[in-house]
């Protein structure tokens, strides 16, 4: 395309400058006196038309190929949440693997303090999206709360992730390494705290990762009917809180701005545990407190138990995963 444009550019400006220089008044050139030339008018209409149609045909083929998501080797669903990404390996090697990918907590601290550090500042996540090299990876995008956008410029992909809609895009990484992107939505500053880290591995490394991840997932799978002891729930709940809740509600549970405090909150201290379970499952405050139903029953039960027994909250209540299961219905 550039070559075609360059040839046209040189030809048109060449003729123009030649005409101006060689036919100027100071050389004694007399202006010609004619108008209307049917053949010239047909020529300068038909020639550009042919060029535009030829360029359009070439461009169409490329655009269709860019949008062609058929026959992928691996299909992954990327779900945008406030404010993280969820990845589900739907088809291909690694099928069944799913996890959430959240900004590393230290990055937010650096951002709040205004002290950026490291090459992966605000790009470091706990669980990167891992894919094999030289394989066609189809990414299906959707969202659970607001519109997000899955964008990784170095892999040439950007696709909106819209609640209730399913869109897709694809890429094929031709070298191993780390590739970074960010949620490309601007409506709300928190979108910039949900980066995308794509880790491209060689085939054997990817197979090893899949094996390890499957084992890890099997080990993490909790029996939702298990009765947990209070201190077990508290230990687990603290981790869940720091990974998911502390960003907004703060480590001291005081919240801030529109974010409600948990320390001393009526809902947290309420004897009716269902109230807080419902807030976590459904969200509140018009989505400002998002729904956390993507977390496991055990994670929700333990984090609620943690908030009910931390800071000045001393309810002594324990929420069991079975209670969350019941509330989901
Ligand atoms: Cu977003």
XYZ file of C-alpha atoms and ligand atoms in Angstrom:
330
model
C 0.000 0.000 0.000
C 2.820 2.372 0.932
C 4.619 1.640 -2.339
C 1.489 2.363 -4.372
C 0.905 5.604 -2.452
C 4.545 6.621 -2.903
C 4.486 6.034 -6.667
C 1.306 8.112 -7.008
C 2.773 10.830 -4.792
C 5.983 11.096 -6.812
C 4.176 11.008 -10.158
C 1.576 13.657 -9.267
C 4.006 16.055 -7.605
C 6.591 15.431 -10.351
C 4.155 16.497 -13.070
C 2.994 19.455 -10.981
C 6.455 20.845 -10.193
C 7.692 20.207 -13.749
C 4.697 22.123 -15.118
C 5.121 25.044 -12.740
C 8.874 25.367 -13.349
C 8.975 24.907 -17.116
C 5.907 26.960 -17.923
C 6.427 29.990 -15.765
C 5.856 33.543 -16.940
C 9.502 34.614 -16.519
C 10.490 32.118 -19.235
C 8.027 33.853 -21.497
C 5.492 31.072 -21.464
C 2.049 32.040 -22.688
C -0.952 30.400 -20.979
C -2.895 27.971 -23.107
C -6.509 28.735 -23.750
C -8.648 25.615 -23.868
C -11.357 23.917 -21.865
C -13.127 20.583 -21.731
C -11.296 17.432 -22.698
C -13.515 14.374 -22.510
C -10.645 11.915 -22.782
C -8.647 13.525 -19.918
C -11.736 13.643 -17.687
C -12.496 9.979 -18.301
C -8.859 9.049 -17.678
C -8.591 10.865 -14.335
C -11.858 9.295 -13.173
C -11.216 5.743 -14.301
C -7.545 5.446 -13.283
C -8.057 6.351 -9.572
C -11.172 4.157 -9.471
C -9.207 1.143 -10.681
C -6.432 1.862 -8.165
C -8.896 2.241 -5.250
C -10.744 -0.973 -6.151
C -7.452 -2.905 -6.398
C -6.260 -1.582 -3.025
C -9.671 -2.298 -1.470
C -9.585 -5.889 -2.689
C -6.156 -6.464 -1.133
C -7.145 -4.769 2.146
C -10.385 -6.765 2.397
C -8.503 -10.032 2.188
C -6.219 -8.937 5.052
C -9.079 -7.658 7.226
C -11.025 -10.910 6.731
C -7.929 -12.907 7.714
C -7.451 -10.701 10.786
C -10.992 -11.483 11.941
C -10.828 -15.197 11.120
C -10.974 -16.953 14.472
C -11.774 -20.407 13.053
C -9.671 -23.506 13.752
C -7.798 -22.293 16.833
C -5.428 -24.632 18.670
C -6.484 -23.180 21.996
C -9.607 -21.291 23.064
C -9.542 -19.151 26.200
C -12.371 -17.075 27.611
C -11.224 -13.776 29.128
C -13.780 -12.254 31.489
C -13.395 -8.690 32.697
C -14.257 -8.100 36.339
C -13.960 -4.959 38.459
C -10.902 -4.963 38.590
C -9.236 -8.129 37.360
C -9.299 -10.676 34.562
C -10.608 -14.223 34.727
C -9.261 -16.823 32.305
C -11.056 -20.064 31.417
C -9.283 -22.522 29.129
C -12.272 -23.795 27.170
C -10.774 -25.950 24.435
C -7.382 -27.328 23.484
C -4.453 -28.354 25.640
C -5.153 -27.173 29.187
C -8.931 -27.434 28.857
C -10.621 -26.973 32.225
C -7.974 -24.707 33.717
C -9.415 -21.498 35.133
C -8.046 -18.791 37.362
C -8.218 -15.103 38.175
C -5.418 -12.710 37.335
C -5.047 -9.740 39.676
C -2.584 -6.881 39.881
C 0.216 -7.584 42.330
C -0.662 -5.784 45.578
C 2.758 -4.077 45.907
C 2.198 -2.349 42.566
C -0.809 -0.519 43.962
C 1.184 0.551 47.001
C 3.885 1.976 44.700
C 1.207 3.736 42.675
C -0.459 5.226 45.763
C 2.908 6.459 46.997
C 3.807 7.816 43.576
C 7.016 5.770 43.490
C 7.096 3.687 40.306
C 9.680 0.909 40.290
C 10.694 -1.912 37.978
C 10.103 -2.685 34.314
C 6.765 -4.302 35.070
C 5.359 -1.409 37.100
C 1.548 -1.746 37.198
C 1.860 -4.744 34.863
C 2.821 -7.437 37.371
C 0.026 -9.883 38.153
C -0.286 -12.916 40.416
C -1.310 -15.363 37.655
C -0.281 -14.560 34.081
C -2.177 -15.897 31.080
C 0.036 -18.743 29.826
C -0.075 -19.832 26.171
C 2.092 -21.986 23.886
C 4.293 -20.471 21.159
C 3.390 -20.837 17.449
C -0.187 -21.828 18.180
C -3.347 -20.039 17.164
C -4.964 -18.828 20.372
C -8.554 -17.681 20.230
C -9.603 -15.298 22.989
C -13.304 -15.010 23.714
C -14.042 -11.806 25.584
C -16.923 -10.976 27.875
C -17.419 -9.142 31.157
C -19.422 -9.609 34.317
C -20.054 -6.028 35.417
C -19.004 -3.121 33.197
C -17.414 -2.896 29.759
C -13.713 -3.784 29.746
C -11.308 -4.228 26.830
C -8.743 -6.963 26.352
C -5.791 -5.287 24.662
C -2.257 -6.577 24.122
C -0.642 -4.315 21.507
C 2.486 -6.420 21.049
C 0.307 -9.390 20.034
C -1.903 -7.208 17.863
C -5.147 -7.766 19.755
C -7.722 -5.424 21.185
C -11.293 -6.511 21.752
C -13.993 -5.025 23.953
C -15.314 -7.266 26.719
C -18.990 -6.454 27.144
C -21.374 -7.878 29.775
C -23.945 -10.135 28.133
C -22.043 -10.279 24.848
C -19.406 -12.637 23.528
C -16.754 -11.286 21.175
C -13.586 -12.927 20.002
C -10.139 -12.243 18.632
C -7.027 -14.307 18.072
C -3.266 -14.193 18.045
C -0.316 -16.421 17.362
C 2.842 -15.588 19.285
C 5.905 -16.424 17.223
C 8.389 -16.186 20.057
C 8.459 -17.068 23.728
C 8.581 -14.429 26.440
C 6.424 -11.975 28.345
C 3.927 -9.743 26.616
C 1.947 -7.087 28.413
C -1.292 -5.281 27.834
C -3.912 -3.451 29.797
C -7.628 -3.109 29.991
C -8.184 -0.405 27.387
C -11.351 1.096 28.820
C -11.131 4.628 30.160
C -14.411 4.913 32.076
C -13.068 4.764 35.639
C -9.474 4.913 36.795
C -9.467 1.344 38.121
C -9.333 -0.089 34.587
C -5.679 0.854 34.595
C -5.146 -1.487 37.555
C -6.152 -4.644 35.680
C -3.181 -5.396 33.451
C -2.813 -8.374 31.143
C 0.360 -10.439 31.306
C 0.671 -13.043 28.549
C 3.435 -15.558 29.163
C 4.377 -17.427 25.988
C 6.074 -20.773 26.625
C 7.646 -23.359 24.349
C 5.547 -26.473 23.678
C 7.223 -28.707 26.290
C 7.202 -25.929 28.907
C 3.543 -25.288 28.219
C 2.710 -28.988 28.619
C 4.560 -28.945 31.949
C 2.666 -25.841 33.057
C -0.668 -27.477 32.179
C 0.260 -30.550 34.196
C 1.292 -28.471 37.203
C -1.765 -26.235 36.985
C -4.099 -29.241 36.839
C -2.524 -30.671 39.980
C -2.742 -27.292 41.703
C -6.406 -26.949 40.782
C -7.175 -30.451 42.035
C -5.460 -29.641 45.329
C -7.336 -26.349 45.649
C -10.729 -27.833 44.904
C -12.537 -27.697 48.207
C -15.350 -29.862 49.346
C -18.139 -27.294 49.907
C -19.792 -29.578 52.482
C -16.727 -29.613 54.722
C -17.160 -28.031 58.171
C -14.285 -25.611 58.795
C -12.926 -24.541 62.161
C -12.988 -20.815 62.957
C -9.207 -20.367 62.923
C -8.884 -22.216 59.595
C -11.460 -19.886 58.081
C -9.673 -16.836 59.508
C -6.291 -17.849 58.083
C -7.742 -18.493 54.647
C -9.984 -15.428 54.825
C -7.071 -13.104 55.487
C -5.412 -14.229 52.228
C -8.630 -13.812 50.270
C -9.127 -10.356 51.815
C -5.644 -9.151 50.933
C -5.900 -10.486 47.393
C -9.344 -9.143 46.562
C -10.800 -6.702 49.064
C -7.899 -4.724 50.550
C -7.433 -2.649 47.386
C -10.677 -0.762 48.028
C -11.632 -1.485 51.644
C -7.994 -0.985 52.698
C -5.995 -3.313 54.969
C -7.418 -1.528 58.031
C -11.004 -2.133 56.844
C -11.843 1.567 56.950
C -12.638 1.982 53.254
C -12.552 5.585 52.059
C -14.398 7.854 49.626
C -17.448 6.005 48.311
C -16.065 2.676 49.647
C -17.889 1.695 52.827
C -15.875 0.704 55.907
C -16.061 -2.908 57.100
C -14.633 -2.170 60.518
C -17.654 -1.598 62.750
C -20.132 -2.015 59.876
C -23.663 -3.064 60.791
C -23.970 -5.628 57.971
C -20.690 -7.261 58.992
C -21.668 -7.448 62.650
C -25.270 -8.506 61.961
C -26.325 -11.781 63.566
C -28.040 -12.721 60.295
C -25.054 -13.952 58.269
C -27.115 -14.170 55.060
C -27.105 -10.377 54.714
C -23.362 -10.148 54.152
C -23.297 -13.297 52.009
C -25.879 -11.660 49.717
C -23.807 -8.485 49.423
C -20.797 -10.527 48.280
C -22.817 -12.629 45.848
C -24.858 -9.812 44.306
C -22.812 -6.699 44.851
C -24.255 -3.456 46.197
C -24.356 0.270 45.668
C -25.086 0.048 41.949
C -22.086 -2.189 41.274
C -19.586 0.010 43.106
C -19.275 -3.021 45.340
C -19.091 -5.634 42.581
C -20.470 -9.147 42.757
C -17.873 -11.653 43.965
C -19.771 -14.758 42.950
C -16.783 -15.847 40.831
C -14.928 -16.669 44.059
C -15.333 -20.188 45.414
C -17.807 -20.962 48.194
C -14.935 -21.579 50.587
C -13.238 -18.287 49.677
C -16.455 -16.315 50.222
C -17.219 -18.096 53.497
C -13.697 -17.581 54.830
C -13.400 -13.914 53.856
C -16.753 -13.101 55.466
C -15.655 -14.951 58.586
C -12.422 -12.941 58.532
C -14.210 -9.583 58.340
C -16.649 -10.631 61.069
C -13.753 -11.309 63.455
C -11.108 -8.759 62.549
C -10.350 -5.165 63.579
C -12.998 -4.104 66.126
C -15.456 -6.701 64.799
C -15.657 -9.494 67.371
C -18.764 -11.462 66.467
C -17.271 -14.930 66.948
C -19.386 -16.049 63.981
C -18.065 -18.553 61.455
C -19.606 -18.802 57.985
C -19.401 -22.277 56.455
C -19.109 -22.872 52.683
C -22.417 -24.759 52.817
C -24.156 -21.531 53.847
C -22.796 -19.809 50.743
C -23.931 -22.730 48.590
C -27.426 -22.388 50.066
C -27.459 -18.601 49.491
C -26.467 -19.008 45.830
C -29.760 -20.792 45.096
Cu -11.482 -2.860 32.726
